[in-house]
Structures are given as C-alpha cells and as structure tokens.
XYZ file of C-alpha atoms in Angstrom:
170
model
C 10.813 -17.370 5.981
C 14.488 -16.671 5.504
C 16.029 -16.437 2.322
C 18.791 -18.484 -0.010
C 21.524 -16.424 1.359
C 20.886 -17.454 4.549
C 19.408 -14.215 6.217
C 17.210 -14.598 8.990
C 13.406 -15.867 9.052
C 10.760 -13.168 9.899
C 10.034 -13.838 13.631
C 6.354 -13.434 12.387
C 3.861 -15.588 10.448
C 1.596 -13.595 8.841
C 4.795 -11.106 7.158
C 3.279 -8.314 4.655
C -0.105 -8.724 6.083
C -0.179 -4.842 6.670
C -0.988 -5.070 2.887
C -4.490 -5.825 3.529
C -6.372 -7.132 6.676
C -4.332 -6.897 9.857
C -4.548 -10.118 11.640
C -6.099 -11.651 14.665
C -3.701 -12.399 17.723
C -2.118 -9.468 17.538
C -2.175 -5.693 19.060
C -3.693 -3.772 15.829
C -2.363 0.372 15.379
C -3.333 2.842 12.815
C -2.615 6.532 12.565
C -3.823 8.191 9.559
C -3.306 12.129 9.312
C -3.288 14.877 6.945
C -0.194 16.487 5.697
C -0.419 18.443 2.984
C -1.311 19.667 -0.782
C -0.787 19.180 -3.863
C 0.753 16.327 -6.113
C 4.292 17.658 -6.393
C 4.655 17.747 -2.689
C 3.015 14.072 -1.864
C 5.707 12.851 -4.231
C 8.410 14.289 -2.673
C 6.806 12.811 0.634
C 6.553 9.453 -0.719
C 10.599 9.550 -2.334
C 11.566 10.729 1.175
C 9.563 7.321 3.108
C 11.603 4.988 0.549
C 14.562 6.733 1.581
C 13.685 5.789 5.089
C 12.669 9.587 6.084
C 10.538 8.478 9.475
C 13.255 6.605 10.546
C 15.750 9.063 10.160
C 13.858 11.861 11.250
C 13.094 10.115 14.907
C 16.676 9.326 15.062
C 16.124 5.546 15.612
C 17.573 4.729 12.190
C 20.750 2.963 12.236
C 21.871 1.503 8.908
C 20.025 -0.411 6.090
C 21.281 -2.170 3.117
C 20.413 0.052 0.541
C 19.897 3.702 0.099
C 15.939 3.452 -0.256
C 13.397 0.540 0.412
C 13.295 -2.334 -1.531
C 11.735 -5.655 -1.183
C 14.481 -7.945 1.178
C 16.607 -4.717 2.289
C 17.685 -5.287 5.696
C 17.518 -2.195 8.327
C 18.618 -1.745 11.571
C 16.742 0.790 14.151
C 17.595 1.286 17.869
C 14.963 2.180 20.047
C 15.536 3.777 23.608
C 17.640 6.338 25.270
C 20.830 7.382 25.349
C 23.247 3.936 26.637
C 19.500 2.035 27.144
C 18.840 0.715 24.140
C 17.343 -2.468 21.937
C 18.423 -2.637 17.929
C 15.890 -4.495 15.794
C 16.603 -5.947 12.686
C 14.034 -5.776 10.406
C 13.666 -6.675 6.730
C 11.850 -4.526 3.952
C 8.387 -6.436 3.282
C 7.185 -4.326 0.327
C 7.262 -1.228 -1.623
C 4.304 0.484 -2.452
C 4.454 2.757 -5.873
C 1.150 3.173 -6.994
C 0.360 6.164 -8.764
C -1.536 7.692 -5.157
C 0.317 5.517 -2.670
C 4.262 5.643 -1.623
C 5.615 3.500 0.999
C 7.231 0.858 2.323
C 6.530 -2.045 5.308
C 9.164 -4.040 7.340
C 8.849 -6.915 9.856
C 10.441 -8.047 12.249
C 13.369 -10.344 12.230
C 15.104 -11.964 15.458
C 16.134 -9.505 18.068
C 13.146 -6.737 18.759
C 10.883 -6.350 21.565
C 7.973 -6.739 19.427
C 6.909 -8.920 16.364
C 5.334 -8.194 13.429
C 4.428 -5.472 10.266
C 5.021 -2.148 10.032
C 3.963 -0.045 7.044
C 4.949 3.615 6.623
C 2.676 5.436 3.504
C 1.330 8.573 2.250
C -1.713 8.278 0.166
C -3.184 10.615 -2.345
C -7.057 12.066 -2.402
C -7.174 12.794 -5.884
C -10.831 14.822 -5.572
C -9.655 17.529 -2.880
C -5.480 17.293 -3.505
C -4.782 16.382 -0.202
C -2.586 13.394 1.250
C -2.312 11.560 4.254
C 0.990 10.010 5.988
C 0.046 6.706 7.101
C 1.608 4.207 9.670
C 0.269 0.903 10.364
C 1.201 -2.150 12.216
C 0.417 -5.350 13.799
C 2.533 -6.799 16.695
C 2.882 -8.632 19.816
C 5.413 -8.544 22.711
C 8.833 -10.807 21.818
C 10.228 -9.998 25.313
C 8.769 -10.386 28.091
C 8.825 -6.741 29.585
C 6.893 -5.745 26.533
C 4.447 -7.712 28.287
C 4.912 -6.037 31.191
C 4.695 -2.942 29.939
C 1.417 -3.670 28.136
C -0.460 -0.121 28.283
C 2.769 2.120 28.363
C 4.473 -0.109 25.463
C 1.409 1.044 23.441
C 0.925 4.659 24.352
C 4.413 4.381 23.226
C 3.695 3.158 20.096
C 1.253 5.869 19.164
C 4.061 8.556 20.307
C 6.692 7.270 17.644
C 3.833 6.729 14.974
C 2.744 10.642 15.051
C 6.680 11.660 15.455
C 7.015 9.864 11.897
C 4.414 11.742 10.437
C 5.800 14.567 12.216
C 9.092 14.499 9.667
C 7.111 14.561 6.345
C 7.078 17.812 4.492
C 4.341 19.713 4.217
C-alpha cells in the first residue's frame, strides 16, 4: 500500500495492526514497563516518543521526514555496528494522542531484515499516577539470515525494546 506520490508499499499486509490484535504468522513481542509519576512527566514522555526519542536515544535513528511522528512520515534507522550495518526504511503508521496514551507505530517498507509493526507508547494509570513505556511489534524475517538467526535475532529484539524504554525520562 504505497501512496499517490509514489512512495513505497509497506512490505507487510496487515500495516497498523499493532493497533489492536497482533496477527497470526508472525513472531509476536511485547515489553511493557514502568517508568515513572505523575501527569506532567508522562507528557513530556509521550512529546519526546513523537519526536522519535527511542530512536534517537539507541543511536539507530538516521533521518525522518519530519521533526515528530505523523501519519505517512518516512524514517530511516540503521541497525548494527560500526561499518556492519542494514538501514530500514520505515513509514509512520499512526499517532496515538489520547488523553492517557502517546505514541507512534511504523512498518516496514522495502529494505529491512524484518517485516512488519512496530509501536512505541507510554500509557497513563490514571488511579495510582503511574505510566508505562510500551513497545510492541509483530514481524517476520525479510532476509534470510534473520532466519538463520532465529533465537539470537529475537533475544535481540527484546535488548533494543528495553534500551528504548531505557531513554524515557523518569
């Protein structure tokens, strides 16, 4: 599903399904932590996600369209080390501003290793004042030494997703 202006299609079927119920087929991931108190601080948490904070912070951002998420921004991240490397495009899904939830998803457009969703949130307990960082995603391999890789690919995968909620302020 490309666009008009001729970007790319998602490499994906089942794009913004992090939204709701994460589909069959694919390798399913959640990480949900706590990171704080307090209303004034989740927002500031959820204005530095849209301005692609968990990217930045791991240091696999590269460049994106605009300055924060929007729906149809296109991003750039580079996973690896050092001269070994892989950039994936990726597209901005949807924004979540809902009075307790701030965040944004991407999927996957040609290019990556894997395919699929990715949503990066905080969420607000209104009874206790508490809020969560939340990363989500559904994907399978792309390449084929992601299917090699298999086990390490995802132990991986849980590394990066508690590094993200590593950079949120708390």
């Amino acid at each position: 599903m490309g666009d008009a202006l001729g970007d790319p299609p998602f490499t994906y079927a089942e794009v913004g399904a992090t939204k709701e119920v994460l589909p069959a087929g694919y390798h399913r991931f959640r990480l949900r932590r706590r990171i704080g108190s307090g209303r004034a601080l989740f927002e500031r948490a959820g204005a530095e996600i849209l301005a692609y904070r968990m990217q930045k912070g791991t240091g696999i951002f590269r460049e994106a369209d605009t300055p924060t998420a929007e729906p149809g921004t296109r991003l750039t991240v580079r996973l690896g080390v050092g001269p070994v490397g892989i950039t994936a495009p990726c597209r901005v899904v949807y924004v979540l501003d809902e009075p307790d939830r701030r965040g944004f998803a991407y999927g996957t457009l040609p290019g990556p290793p894997d395919i699929g969703d990715e949503l990066f949130t905080v969420e607000y307990d209104t009874p206790d004042d508490t809020f969560y960082g939340l990363v989500t995603a559904f994907s399978r391999p792309g390449a084929w030494y992601v299917r090699l890789g298999g086990p390490v690919v995802r132990a991986i995968q849980r590394v990066i997703a508690g590094r993200y909620l590593d950079t949120l302020p708390t």
